[in-house]
Every structure is written in structure tokens, then in C-alpha cells.
CSV table of C-alpha atoms in Angstrom, one decimal:
chain,number,residue,atom,x,y,z
D,1,ILE,CA,94.6,114.4,56.1
D,2,LYS,CA,93.2,112.7,59.5
D,3,TYR,CA,89.5,112.8,60.4
D,4,ASP,CA,88.0,111.7,63.7
D,5,LEU,CA,84.6,110.0,63.8
D,6,PRO,CA,82.3,112.6,63.9
D,7,GLU,CA,83.7,114.5,61.0
D,8,MET,CA,83.7,111.4,59.0
D,9,GLU,CA,79.9,110.9,59.9
D,10,GLU,CA,79.1,114.7,58.7
D,11,TYR,CA,81.1,113.8,55.4
D,12,LEU,CA,79.2,110.8,54.8
D,13,LYS,CA,75.9,112.9,55.2
D,14,ASP,CA,77.3,115.5,52.9
D,15,THR,CA,78.6,113.6,50.1
D,16,TYR,CA,75.6,110.8,49.9
D,17,GLY,CA,77.6,107.7,49.7
D,18,ILE,CA,81.1,109.2,48.4
D,19,THR,CA,83.6,108.2,51.0
D,20,VAL,CA,86.0,110.4,52.7
D,21,TYR,CA,89.0,109.1,51.2
D,22,GLN,CA,87.6,109.6,47.5
D,23,GLU,CA,86.6,113.2,48.4
D,24,GLN,CA,90.0,113.8,49.3
D,25,VAL,CA,91.6,112.5,46.1
D,26,MET,CA,89.0,114.5,44.0
D,27,LEU,CA,89.8,117.9,45.9
D,28,LEU,CA,93.7,117.3,46.0
D,29,SER,CA,93.5,116.5,42.1
D,30,GLN,CA,91.6,120.0,41.7
D,31,LYS,CA,94.1,122.0,43.8
D,32,LEU,CA,97.4,120.6,42.9
D,33,ALA,CA,96.9,119.9,39.1
D,34,SER,CA,93.7,122.2,38.4
D,35,PHE,CA,91.6,119.1,37.4
D,36,SER,CA,87.9,119.8,36.3
D,37,LYS,CA,85.2,118.3,38.7
D,38,GLY,CA,84.6,115.8,35.7
D,39,ASP,CA,88.2,114.9,35.5
D,40,ALA,CA,88.3,114.5,39.4
D,41,ASP,CA,85.3,112.3,39.4
D,42,VAL,CA,86.8,110.2,36.4
D,43,LEU,CA,89.8,109.6,38.5
D,44,ARG,CA,87.9,108.8,41.8
D,45,LYS,CA,85.9,105.9,39.8
D,46,ALA,CA,89.2,104.8,38.0
D,47,MET,CA,90.7,104.3,41.8
D,48,GLY,CA,87.6,103.0,43.1
D,49,LYS,CA,87.3,100.3,40.4
D,50,LYS,CA,91.1,99.6,40.2
D,51,GLN,CA,91.1,100.6,36.3
D,52,LYS,CA,94.8,100.8,36.1
D,53,ASP,CA,94.7,101.5,32.3
D,54,VAL,CA,92.6,104.7,33.0
D,55,LEU,CA,95.0,105.9,35.9
D,56,ASP,CA,97.9,105.5,33.5
D,57,LYS,CA,96.3,107.6,30.7
D,58,MET,CA,95.7,110.2,33.6
D,59,LYS,CA,99.0,110.2,35.2
D,60,ASP,CA,100.6,112.6,32.5
D,61,LYS,CA,98.0,115.1,32.7
D,62,PHE,CA,98.3,115.2,36.6
D,63,ILE,CA,102.2,115.6,36.5
D,64,ALA,CA,101.7,118.3,33.8
D,65,GLY,CA,99.0,120.0,35.8
D,66,CYS,CA,101.3,120.0,39.0
D,67,LYS,CA,104.3,121.4,37.1
D,68,LYS,CA,102.0,124.3,35.4
D,69,ASN,CA,100.9,125.2,39.3
D,70,ASN,CA,104.6,125.4,40.3
D,71,HIS,CA,104.9,122.0,42.3
D,72,ASP,CA,108.0,120.2,42.1
D,73,GLU,CA,107.8,117.1,39.7
D,74,VAL,CA,109.5,114.8,42.2
D,75,ILE,CA,106.7,115.4,44.8
D,76,ALA,CA,104.0,115.2,42.1
D,77,GLU,CA,105.5,111.8,41.0
D,78,LYS,CA,105.5,110.9,44.7
D,79,ILE,CA,101.8,111.6,45.5
D,80,TRP,CA,100.7,109.6,42.2
D,81,LYS,CA,102.7,106.8,43.4
D,82,ASP,CA,101.1,107.0,46.9
D,83,TRP,CA,97.6,107.2,45.2
D,84,GLU,CA,98.3,104.2,43.1
D,85,ALA,CA,99.1,102.2,46.1
D,86,PHE,CA,96.1,103.5,48.0
D,87,ALA,CA,94.0,102.4,45.1
D,88,GLN,CA,94.9,99.0,45.9
D,89,TYR,CA,93.3,98.9,49.2
D,90,ALA,CA,92.2,102.0,50.7
D,91,PHE,CA,88.5,102.0,49.0
D,92,ASN,CA,87.8,98.8,50.4
D,93,LYS,CA,89.2,100.0,53.9
D,94,SER,CA,87.0,103.2,53.6
D,95,HIS,CA,83.9,101.3,52.8
D,96,SER,CA,84.3,98.6,55.5
D,97,THR,CA,84.9,101.7,58.0
D,98,CYS,CA,81.5,103.1,56.7
D,99,TYR,CA,79.6,99.7,56.9
D,100,SER,CA,81.0,99.1,60.3
D,101,LEU,CA,79.8,102.5,61.5
D,102,VAL,CA,76.3,101.9,59.9
D,103,ALA,CA,76.4,98.1,61.4
D,104,TYR,CA,77.0,99.3,64.8
D,105,GLN,CA,74.2,101.9,64.8
D,106,THR,CA,71.8,99.6,63.3
D,107,ALA,CA,72.9,96.7,66.1
D,108,TYR,CA,72.4,99.4,68.6
D,109,LEU,CA,68.8,100.6,67.6
D,110,LYS,CA,67.7,97.0,67.1
D,111,ALA,CA,69.0,96.1,70.5
D,112,ASN,CA,67.7,99.3,72.3
D,113,TYR,CA,64.8,100.1,70.4
D,114,PRO,CA,63.4,96.9,68.8
D,115,ALA,CA,59.9,98.0,68.0
D,116,ASP,CA,60.8,101.5,66.5
D,117,TYR,CA,63.7,99.7,64.5
D,118,MET,CA,61.3,97.2,63.1
D,119,ALA,CA,58.6,99.9,62.4
D,120,ALA,CA,61.4,101.7,60.2
D,121,VAL,CA,62.3,98.7,58.5
D,122,LEU,CA,58.5,97.8,57.7
D,123,THR,CA,57.9,101.3,56.4
D,124,HIS,CA,61.1,101.0,54.1
D,125,SER,CA,59.9,97.7,52.8
D,126,GLN,CA,56.2,98.3,52.3
D,127,ASN,CA,56.3,98.4,48.6
D,128,ASN,CA,57.7,94.8,48.6
D,129,LEU,CA,54.9,92.6,50.2
D,130,GLU,CA,57.1,89.6,50.5
D,131,ASN,CA,59.6,91.6,52.6
D,132,VAL,CA,56.8,93.0,54.6
D,133,THR,CA,55.8,89.4,55.3
D,134,TYR,CA,59.2,88.2,56.4
D,135,PHE,CA,59.6,91.3,58.6
D,136,ILE,CA,56.1,90.6,60.3
D,137,GLU,CA,57.3,87.1,61.1
D,138,ASP,CA,60.6,88.3,62.3
D,139,CYS,CA,58.5,90.8,64.6
D,140,ARG,CA,56.6,87.9,66.0
D,141,ARG,CA,59.8,85.7,66.8
D,142,GLN,CA,60.8,88.9,68.8
D,143,ASN,CA,57.5,89.2,70.7
D,144,ILE,CA,56.7,92.5,69.3
D,145,ASP,CA,53.0,92.7,68.2
D,146,VAL,CA,52.1,94.0,64.8
D,147,LEU,CA,48.8,95.3,64.9
D,148,GLY,CA,46.1,96.2,62.0
D,149,PRO,CA,45.1,99.8,61.0
D,150,HIS,CA,43.3,101.8,63.4
D,151,VAL,CA,41.6,105.1,62.7
D,152,ASN,CA,42.2,106.4,66.1
D,153,GLU,CA,46.0,105.4,66.3
D,154,SER,CA,47.7,104.6,62.9
D,155,GLY,CA,49.8,107.2,60.9
D,156,VAL,CA,50.3,107.2,57.4
D,157,PHE,CA,53.3,104.4,57.9
D,158,PHE,CA,54.3,102.0,60.6
D,159,GLU,CA,54.4,103.6,63.9
D,160,VAL,CA,54.8,102.5,67.3
D,161,ASN,CA,52.1,103.1,69.8
D,162,LYS,CA,52.4,103.8,73.5
D,163,GLN,CA,52.3,100.0,74.4
D,164,GLY,CA,55.3,99.4,72.2
D,165,GLN,CA,53.3,97.8,69.6
D,166,ILE,CA,53.7,98.5,65.9
D,167,ARG,CA,50.6,99.8,64.0
D,168,PHE,CA,49.9,99.4,60.2
D,169,GLY,CA,49.8,102.8,58.6
D,170,LEU,CA,46.6,104.0,57.1
D,171,GLY,CA,48.6,104.6,53.8
D,172,ALA,CA,49.5,101.0,53.4
D,173,ILE,CA,45.6,100.1,52.7
D,174,LYS,CA,44.6,99.8,49.1
D,175,GLY,CA,41.9,102.1,47.9
D,176,THR,CA,42.1,104.8,50.5
D,177,GLY,CA,44.2,107.4,48.7
D,178,ASP,CA,46.7,109.8,50.1
D,179,ALA,CA,44.0,112.6,50.5
D,180,ALA,CA,41.8,110.5,52.4
D,181,VAL,CA,44.4,109.5,54.8
D,182,GLU,CA,45.7,113.0,55.3
D,183,ALA,CA,42.0,114.2,56.3
D,184,ILE,CA,41.7,111.5,58.6
D,185,ILE,CA,44.8,112.1,60.6
D,186,GLN,CA,44.5,115.8,60.3
D,187,GLU,CA,40.8,115.7,61.5
D,188,ARG,CA,41.8,113.4,64.5
D,189,ASP,CA,44.8,115.5,65.5
D,190,ILE,CA,42.9,118.7,65.5
D,191,HIS,CA,39.5,117.7,67.1
D,192,GLY,CA,40.5,114.3,69.1
D,193,SER,CA,39.7,110.5,68.6
D,194,PHE,CA,36.4,109.5,66.7
D,195,THR,CA,34.3,108.2,69.1
D,196,ASP,CA,32.1,105.8,66.8
D,197,ILE,CA,31.7,105.1,63.2
D,198,PHE,CA,28.8,107.8,62.7
D,199,ASP,CA,31.1,110.4,64.4
D,200,PHE,CA,33.6,109.5,62.1
D,201,GLY,CA,31.3,109.9,59.0
D,202,LYS,CA,30.0,113.3,60.3
D,203,ARG,CA,33.5,114.8,60.7
D,204,LEU,CA,35.0,113.8,57.6
D,205,GLY,CA,32.0,113.9,54.9
D,206,GLN,CA,31.7,111.9,51.5
D,207,ARG,CA,34.3,114.4,49.9
D,208,ALA,CA,37.2,113.3,52.2
D,209,VAL,CA,36.2,109.7,52.6
D,210,ASN,CA,34.1,107.9,49.9
D,211,LYS,CA,32.1,104.6,49.8
D,212,LYS,CA,35.3,102.6,48.6
D,213,THR,CA,37.6,104.2,51.1
D,214,PHE,CA,34.9,103.3,53.8
D,215,GLU,CA,34.9,99.8,52.9
D,216,SER,CA,38.8,99.5,52.4
D,217,LEU,CA,39.2,100.8,55.8
D,218,ALA,CA,36.6,98.4,57.2
D,219,LEU,CA,37.9,95.3,55.7
D,220,SER,CA,41.5,96.0,56.7
D,221,GLY,CA,40.2,96.3,60.4
D,222,ALA,CA,40.6,100.1,60.8
D,223,PHE,CA,37.0,100.5,62.3
D,224,ASP,CA,37.5,97.4,64.8
D,225,CYS,CA,37.9,99.9,67.5
D,226,PHE,CA,34.1,100.6,67.2
D,227,LYS,CA,33.2,97.4,69.0
D,228,GLU,CA,29.4,97.7,68.1
D,229,PHE,CA,29.9,96.6,64.7
D,230,HIS,CA,31.7,94.0,62.9
D,231,ARG,CA,33.5,94.1,59.4
D,232,ARG,CA,30.8,92.4,57.6
D,233,GLN,CA,28.3,94.8,58.3
D,234,TYR,CA,30.3,97.7,56.6
D,235,VAL,CA,30.0,95.7,53.5
D,236,PHE,CA,26.7,93.8,53.5
D,237,GLY,CA,23.3,94.6,55.0
D,238,LYS,CA,20.7,92.2,56.2
D,239,GLU,CA,18.5,90.8,53.4
D,240,GLY,CA,16.5,93.6,51.5
D,241,ASP,CA,18.6,96.3,53.5
D,242,ILE,CA,22.0,98.4,52.6
D,243,SER,CA,25.1,98.2,54.2
D,244,LEU,CA,26.4,100.2,57.3
D,245,THR,CA,28.8,102.1,55.1
D,246,GLU,CA,25.9,103.4,53.0
D,247,LYS,CA,24.0,104.2,56.1
D,248,VAL,CA,26.8,105.9,57.8
D,249,ILE,CA,27.2,108.1,54.3
D,250,ARG,CA,23.5,109.1,54.2
D,251,TYR,CA,23.4,110.0,57.8
D,252,ALA,CA,26.6,112.3,57.4
D,253,ASN,CA,24.9,113.8,54.4
D,254,LYS,CA,21.7,114.5,56.2
D,255,PHE,CA,23.5,116.1,59.1
D,256,HIS,CA,25.7,118.3,56.7
D,257,GLN,CA,22.5,119.4,55.0
D,258,GLU,CA,20.9,120.2,58.2
D,259,ALA,CA,23.8,122.1,59.4
D,260,GLU,CA,24.0,124.4,56.4
D,261,SER,CA,20.1,124.6,56.2
D,262,ALA,CA,20.5,126.1,59.9
D,263,GLN,CA,23.2,128.6,58.8
D,264,ALA,CA,21.1,129.6,55.9
D,265,SER,CA,18.0,130.4,57.9
D,266,LEU,CA,16.7,134.0,58.6
D,267,PHE,CA,17.3,133.6,62.5
D,268,GLY,CA,20.3,131.4,62.0
D,269,GLY,CA,21.4,128.7,65.0
D,270,SER,CA,20.3,125.2,65.4
D,271,THR,CA,17.0,123.9,66.2
D,272,GLY,CA,18.9,121.6,68.9
D,273,THR,CA,17.3,118.5,67.5
D,274,GLU,CA,19.8,115.6,67.2
D,275,ILE,CA,19.7,113.6,64.1
D,276,PRO,CA,19.1,109.9,65.6
D,277,ALA,CA,21.7,107.4,64.3
D,278,PRO,CA,20.2,104.7,61.8
D,279,LYS,CA,19.1,101.4,63.0
D,280,VAL,CA,21.6,98.6,62.2
D,281,ASP,CA,20.5,95.0,62.1
D,282,PRO,CA,22.9,92.3,63.1
D,283,ILE,CA,24.1,89.8,60.6
D,284,GLU,CA,26.3,86.9,60.9
D,285,PRO,CA,30.3,88.0,60.9
D,286,PHE,CA,33.0,86.7,58.7
D,287,THR,CA,34.6,83.6,59.3
D,288,GLU,CA,38.2,83.9,60.4
D,289,ILE,CA,39.5,82.6,57.0
D,290,GLU,CA,36.9,85.4,55.2
D,291,LYS,CA,38.2,88.0,57.4
D,292,LEU,CA,42.2,87.0,56.6
D,293,HIS,CA,41.2,86.8,53.0
D,294,PHE,CA,39.9,90.6,52.8
D,295,GLU,CA,42.8,91.7,54.9
D,296,LYS,CA,45.0,90.2,52.4
D,297,GLU,CA,43.0,91.8,49.6
D,298,VAL,CA,43.1,95.4,50.9
D,299,VAL,CA,46.8,95.4,52.6
D,300,GLY,CA,48.5,92.6,50.7
D,301,VAL,CA,49.5,90.7,53.9
D,302,TYR,CA,47.7,88.9,56.7
D,303,ILE,CA,47.4,91.0,59.7
D,304,SER,CA,45.4,89.7,62.6
D,305,GLY,CA,46.7,86.0,61.8
D,306,HIS,CA,47.5,83.6,59.0
D,307,PRO,CA,45.4,81.0,57.4
D,308,LEU,CA,47.4,78.4,58.5
D,309,ASP,CA,47.3,79.1,62.2
D,310,ASN,CA,44.6,76.4,62.6
D,311,PHE,CA,47.0,74.0,61.3
D,312,ARG,CA,49.9,74.6,63.6
D,313,PHE,CA,49.7,71.0,65.2
D,314,GLU,CA,49.9,69.5,61.6
D,315,ILE,CA,52.6,71.8,60.5
D,316,ASP,CA,54.9,71.0,63.7
D,317,THR,CA,54.1,67.2,63.4
D,318,PHE,CA,54.5,66.6,59.5
D,319,CYS,CA,56.3,69.3,57.8
D,320,ASN,CA,60.2,69.8,57.6
D,321,THR,CA,60.6,72.3,54.8
D,322,PRO,CA,59.3,76.0,54.3
D,323,LEU,CA,58.0,76.7,50.8
D,324,THR,CA,60.8,79.3,50.1
D,325,SER,CA,63.5,76.7,50.6
D,326,VAL,CA,62.2,75.0,47.4
D,327,ALA,CA,63.9,77.7,45.5
D,328,GLU,CA,67.3,76.3,46.5
D,329,LEU,CA,67.2,72.9,45.3
D,330,GLU,CA,70.7,72.2,45.5
D,331,LEU,CA,70.6,72.1,49.4
D,332,LEU,CA,67.5,69.9,49.2
D,333,GLN,CA,69.0,67.4,46.9
D,334,GLY,CA,68.1,63.8,48.3
D,335,LYS,CA,66.1,65.2,51.0
D,336,GLU,CA,62.5,64.0,51.6
D,337,CYS,CA,60.6,67.2,51.8
D,338,LYS,CA,57.2,67.7,53.5
D,339,LEU,CA,55.5,71.0,53.2
D,340,CYS,CA,52.3,72.6,53.4
D,341,GLY,CA,50.4,75.9,52.4
D,342,ILE,CA,47.2,77.5,51.2
D,343,VAL,CA,46.8,77.8,47.4
D,344,SER,CA,46.8,81.3,46.3
D,345,GLY,CA,47.0,80.8,42.7
D,346,ALA,CA,46.4,78.0,40.0
D,347,GLU,CA,46.8,78.0,36.1
D,348,HIS,CA,45.9,75.3,33.9
D,349,LYS,CA,47.5,75.6,30.3
D,350,LEU,CA,48.4,73.8,26.9
D,351,THR,CA,52.0,73.5,25.8
D,352,LYS,CA,52.7,74.3,22.2
D,353,THR,CA,52.2,70.9,21.2
D,354,GLY,CA,48.5,70.7,22.8
D,355,ARG,CA,49.5,68.9,26.1
D,356,PRO,CA,47.9,70.0,29.5
D,357,PHE,CA,50.2,71.5,32.2
D,358,GLY,CA,49.7,73.5,35.2
D,359,ARG,CA,51.2,75.8,37.7
D,360,LEU,CA,50.2,75.8,41.4
D,361,THR,CA,51.1,78.5,43.6
D,362,MET,CA,51.3,77.8,47.3
D,363,GLU,CA,51.9,80.2,50.3
D,364,ASP,CA,53.0,79.6,54.0
D,365,TYR,CA,54.5,81.6,56.6
D,366,SER,CA,57.8,81.9,54.9
D,367,GLY,CA,56.4,83.2,51.5
D,368,ASN,CA,55.4,81.4,48.4
D,369,HIS,CA,56.5,79.0,45.7
D,370,THR,CA,55.1,78.1,42.3
D,371,PHE,CA,55.3,74.5,41.2
D,372,THR,CA,54.8,73.4,37.6
D,373,LEU,CA,53.2,70.1,37.0
D,374,PHE,CA,53.6,68.2,33.5
D,375,GLY,CA,52.1,64.9,31.8
D,376,ASP,CA,51.1,62.3,34.4
D,377,ASP,CA,51.8,64.7,37.7
D,378,TYR,CA,49.4,67.2,36.3
D,379,MET,CA,46.7,64.7,35.6
D,380,LYS,CA,47.2,63.0,39.0
D,381,PHE,CA,47.1,66.5,40.9
D,382,LYS,CA,45.1,68.8,38.9
D,383,SER,CA,42.0,68.5,41.2
D,384,TYR,CA,44.0,70.0,43.9
D,385,MET,CA,44.8,73.1,41.9
D,386,MET,CA,41.9,75.2,43.5
D,387,PRO,CA,42.8,78.6,45.2
D,388,GLY,CA,41.9,78.3,49.2
D,389,LEU,CA,42.7,75.0,49.5
D,390,PHE,CA,45.1,73.8,52.3
D,391,LEU,CA,47.6,71.4,51.0
D,392,PHE,CA,50.3,68.9,52.5
D,393,VAL,CA,52.8,68.1,49.8
D,394,GLU,CA,55.6,65.4,49.5
D,395,GLY,CA,58.4,65.6,47.4
D,396,THR,CA,62.2,65.5,46.5
D,397,ALA,CA,64.6,67.5,44.7
D,398,ALA,CA,66.0,65.3,41.7
D,399,ARG,CA,67.9,65.9,38.5
D,400,ASN,CA,65.9,65.5,35.2
D,401,THR,CA,66.7,62.5,32.9
D,402,TRP,CA,66.9,64.6,29.9
D,403,GLY,CA,68.5,67.6,28.4
D,404,GLU,CA,70.8,69.3,30.8
D,405,GLN,CA,69.6,67.1,33.7
D,406,ASN,CA,68.7,70.3,35.7
D,407,LEU,CA,67.3,69.9,39.4
D,408,GLU,CA,63.5,70.1,39.8
D,409,PHE,CA,61.2,69.5,42.7
D,410,LYS,CA,59.3,66.2,42.1
D,411,ILE,CA,56.0,66.2,43.8
D,412,ARG,CA,55.4,62.6,45.0
D,413,ASN,CA,52.0,63.0,47.0
D,414,ILE,CA,49.5,65.8,47.8
D,415,GLU,CA,46.9,65.6,50.5
D,416,ILE,CA,44.3,67.8,52.1
D,417,LEU,CA,45.6,69.4,55.2
D,418,ASN,CA,42.5,69.4,56.9
D,419,GLU,CA,42.4,65.6,56.7
D,420,LEU,CA,46.1,65.0,57.4
D,421,ALA,CA,45.6,64.5,61.3
D,422,ASN,CA,42.6,62.2,60.9
D,423,LYS,CA,44.7,59.9,58.4
D,424,ARG,CA,48.0,60.0,59.9
D,425,VAL,CA,47.8,60.5,63.6
D,426,GLN,CA,46.9,57.3,65.7
D,427,GLY,CA,47.1,59.4,68.8
D,428,LEU,CA,48.8,61.3,71.5
D,429,ALA,CA,51.4,60.7,74.0
D,430,LEU,CA,51.8,62.4,77.5
D,431,ARG,CA,55.2,62.1,79.3
D,432,VAL,CA,54.9,63.1,82.8
D,433,GLU,CA,57.1,63.0,85.9
D,434,VAL,CA,55.5,61.0,88.7
D,435,PRO,CA,55.5,63.5,91.1
D,436,ALA,CA,53.3,65.7,88.8
D,437,ILE,CA,50.4,62.9,88.9
D,438,THR,CA,48.3,64.8,91.4
D,439,PHE,CA,44.3,64.6,91.7
D,440,GLU,CA,44.3,68.1,90.2
D,441,PHE,CA,46.2,66.5,87.2
D,442,VAL,CA,43.9,63.7,86.7
D,443,ASP,CA,40.9,65.8,87.0
D,444,THR,CA,42.2,68.4,84.3
D,445,LEU,CA,43.4,65.6,81.9
D,446,ASP,CA,39.9,64.0,82.4
D,447,LYS,CA,38.1,67.1,81.6
D,448,LEU,CA,40.2,67.8,78.5
D,449,CYS,CA,39.8,64.3,77.1
D,450,LYS,CA,35.8,64.6,77.5
D,451,LYS,CA,35.9,68.0,75.8
D,452,ASN,CA,37.9,66.4,72.8
D,453,GLN,CA,36.5,63.1,72.4
D,454,GLY,CA,37.3,61.3,69.3
D,455,ASN,CA,38.7,57.9,67.7
D,456,SER,CA,42.7,58.4,68.5
D,457,ALA,CA,44.3,57.0,71.6
D,458,LEU,CA,46.1,58.5,74.4
D,459,ARG,CA,49.3,57.1,75.9
D,460,LEU,CA,50.8,58.1,79.2
D,461,TYR,CA,54.5,57.7,79.9
D,462,LEU,CA,55.2,57.9,83.5
D,463,LYS,CA,58.8,58.9,84.1
D,464,ASP,CA,60.7,58.6,87.3
D,465,SER,CA,64.2,60.4,86.5
D,466,SER,CA,65.8,59.7,89.5
D,467,GLU,CA,65.4,55.9,89.1
D,468,SER,CA,65.7,56.3,85.4
D,469,ILE,CA,62.5,54.4,84.9
D,470,GLN,CA,59.7,55.0,82.3
D,471,VAL,CA,56.4,53.0,82.4
D,472,GLU,CA,54.1,53.2,79.2
D,473,THR,CA,50.3,53.1,80.1
D,474,LEU,CA,47.3,53.3,77.7
D,475,ALA,CA,44.1,55.3,78.5
D,476,ARG,CA,41.5,52.6,77.7
D,477,LEU,CA,38.5,54.4,78.7
D,478,SER,CA,39.4,57.7,76.7
D,479,ARG,CA,39.5,58.1,73.2
D,480,ILE,CA,40.5,61.6,71.8
D,481,LYS,CA,40.4,64.0,68.8
D,482,PRO,CA,43.9,65.8,68.2
D,483,GLY,CA,43.8,69.4,67.7
D,484,ASN,CA,45.5,72.7,68.0
D,485,ASN,CA,43.7,73.8,71.1
D,486,PHE,CA,44.0,70.5,72.8
D,487,ILE,CA,47.6,70.2,72.2
D,488,LYS,CA,48.3,73.7,73.8
D,489,GLU,CA,46.4,72.5,76.9
D,490,LEU,CA,48.2,69.4,77.0
D,491,LYS,CA,51.6,71.2,76.5
D,492,ARG,CA,50.8,73.1,79.7
D,493,MET,CA,50.7,70.0,81.8
D,494,ALA,CA,53.3,67.8,80.2
D,495,GLU,CA,55.6,66.8,77.3
D,496,VAL,CA,53.3,65.9,74.4
D,497,GLY,CA,54.0,63.5,71.5
D,498,VAL,CA,52.4,62.3,68.3
D,499,ILE,CA,51.6,58.7,67.7
D,500,THR,CA,52.2,58.6,63.9
D,501,ASP,CA,50.7,55.8,61.4
D,502,ARG,CA,53.8,53.9,62.0
D,503,ASN,CA,53.1,53.5,65.6
D,504,GLU,CA,56.1,55.8,66.6
D,505,VAL,CA,55.9,58.7,69.0
D,506,ARG,CA,57.2,62.1,67.7
D,507,TRP,CA,57.8,64.3,70.5
D,508,LEU,CA,56.8,68.0,69.8
């Protein structure tokens, strides 16, 4: 029986993963030999898994069934022989056909509708936070913006907005609840976008959105569209005052009481008096690290950034191994590994014999990894085992000298990432083509150096490509402080390098 591609696709949908060829075998065995559906399924599985002993047992039953249905025994033998040959390769072939079709469709979607495709992938993976983190980074590599939740724009799941950006779904926020999310989306769809946080409170009320939901939405950034307030105000009030969330809830309750009172009055109607919004005193906003911490707490992943973003310079300069690679020690054997991350977990324990040991969990852009420290290593590095610290770790994958001599990651050194640049960077280097040295270039560089004054040196490498000449000079009047923003500005002007503690230049 021959199938063209559309028919094959229809079959794939209808049979939920059972291939067209498997379906044929099942149907033919029932028609020719009166196999029951159960027997036909056993035959299918035996052919798919190449279980020759099972097939041999079913052969007599098939031949007998064919004879009973007045089919020629010779033809029945021929069909069975063809099926045996078919079982050796055809299921592999059918599976490869199906997978190639799915692969083609997937590639087409990713190439032509990248944001929609990645939104679907993120939605499919949203119960696995490690996968979500990985796919968000993949989106950023493709220059697809992944934005946080938004009460006026987000759906339940990941969706693409009109600007082609991916929005987090409100359903991904912990503590919101399905009923609250549905109520928000339904109200928005029927009566339009929310104009401010008090409008949001009035239109939904405490029955639909309680205090916990309010705070979860605020900490995730879903209320950031209301520019007059920041996230901290929703959770904390000025000393001696209540939080913005409580003020919104009280305001909404009073509004509904007034409305109900007007409806129940003798004359009906409204007095026309507008309830004024409560006064909200300004307080200091969350720091960037605090904001990211709460995002991780209520959503499970960092959305608006990553705590390591402030250490991009140190990562590019000193690190050579992502944390997730440490799980594959065979590939790292003999390599000097340099990695960094934020401490997301730390455990201090005792062995059965009473000896202390610890587990240190670190997280970077790629994911997380847990290191186990025993004996002297634990005593040496236990002071670094504190959640929230940014660490730089050096070590190697080596075999144990005891037991089965398994591979383990041996930590040789740990340093605070915040202090790394000051300890290991002697200065910065700029490599510039001679024609690029203009008055404007010199003036811009001078302003940047004054803005980033410090104790490190600045070298200039003046390059003449036509003559294959390069001259090294030292900026004797300028001492600088290397940093992320400074490096970004310099990269716009010239090629940037780092002068390490060994007085070597490592070009970025």
C-alpha cells in the first residue's frame, strides 16, 4: 500500500505515534487471519522490537487463520516471509521518515518564525527551570528579547507580543493561582488595559486577586508598566506606614462598598464623588541584585538580567569553563579549569565518622553545579560557602588515589569575584590603527580615563597595517580602573586587551 505525504501526516495524527507501516501490519493481520486487536498489537510490537522468538510462535497462528479464511497457504507463507524481511529494516525506515518530517517542520518554524517557535519551546519546558534558563539564553543568542510578565500584555503561557518579543506568562508566577490569572486576562480582554495599579485593584477586587497574588505579581515585574511606583513599594511601606499593596486593597474595598451602598440607597444612583487614591510616600527601590533575587524566587529564573551581568569583564577575561561542563569530567581531565558563579546553596555536614564536609552549589549562565568538599579542602574553603557570594574557582579534573580511582573535580583555589579584577588586572591595552588617532579620539579617551580613574595602567598599541609596524606606548598621566561599562565604551573605539598579573596582554 502506497501513501503520499499528506496521507502519512494524517495517519501520524490519527494513530498518535504508531507509524503508518505498523498500522498496515495490524490491519492486514486482522483482515487476512482474523487476528484480534490484542494479537495484532503483539505482532506489531514483536516486529518493531525484532523479537524473532515471538514472531516464530505467531507464524503458525497466522497461517492457520489465513487457511480458515480461504486464503492460499502459499500466498500466506509469502506474506509472512515478506513481513519477516520487513521487520529487519522497515520500522527504522518509517521512524526516520517521521522524524525527518518533524525535523523539517521544526527547522522551518525556527528559521521563519523564531520568536513564536521559541515561545512554544519555553511553554513546553516551563515545568523544568533548567531548560527554561537554557532556552532563555538561546533566545538572547538569537537576539530575541525575553521580557518579564506584564499585566496588560501577558497571557497564561509564553507569548509573542506585537513587537516580536517573548513575554513571560502570568501562569509562570508562583503564588498567583489559575483562577486569579484567568480573572486578570478575562477582565483585560473585556474592558481593556489597566490604566494604573488602583484601576487594577478596583476592577478585580480581593476575591479575584488577594494580597499574596498582588505581591507575587509585583515582585515578578508584572506591575512595572505602572511607572509611578516601583517593586519595593508594593511590599514595604515607609517606616510606620503600610505597603502599597495593602493601600490598593483597602482602596478597592472602599470603592466596592461605596458602589454597593449607592445601589442599595432609596433613590439609587451615585453621588458622583470620586474616591481619591491614597498617598504613597517614596522609598528606596530594590538594588539590582535584590530585584533579581525576588524574580528568581517568584518565577524560578532570572528575567530582567542575571546577577553575573556585572562581572562580564571578569568572566570574559579569566573564565574558560561553564559550570555545567563540570558534570562531564572526562572532557576536562588534565585541563586547568577556571569558572565563576553565584553561590545558590551551601550545606555543612558531618560524615558517619564525625568528620566535617560540605556541599557548595554555584550557578552561572549555563546552569548550576554542586561541589562536595572533604577534609582539608572543606576547612580551607568553608568560609566561601555562603549563599549570595560571587566566587571565582580554579581547579582540575583528576582521578582519586583510592578505591576505583574515579574522576573528581579538585578545587585548587577560590577567590571573591568582586575582588578579582583588582588583584589580577594590571591594566588595559588599546590597539588602534594610526589613521583612527584623531583629536576626537584623543578627547573621548581622555574623558573616559578621567571618569574611570584608578590604579591600573593603560597601554596604547599604535598599529600601521600597511607597513606591518606596531609601536607600544604607555599613558603615563592616566591611571584607570577597569570595569564593565568602561570596557564597553573602549570597545567602541578600538580593540581592547587586558594586562594580566603576569604582565601579558590578553585581547578580548
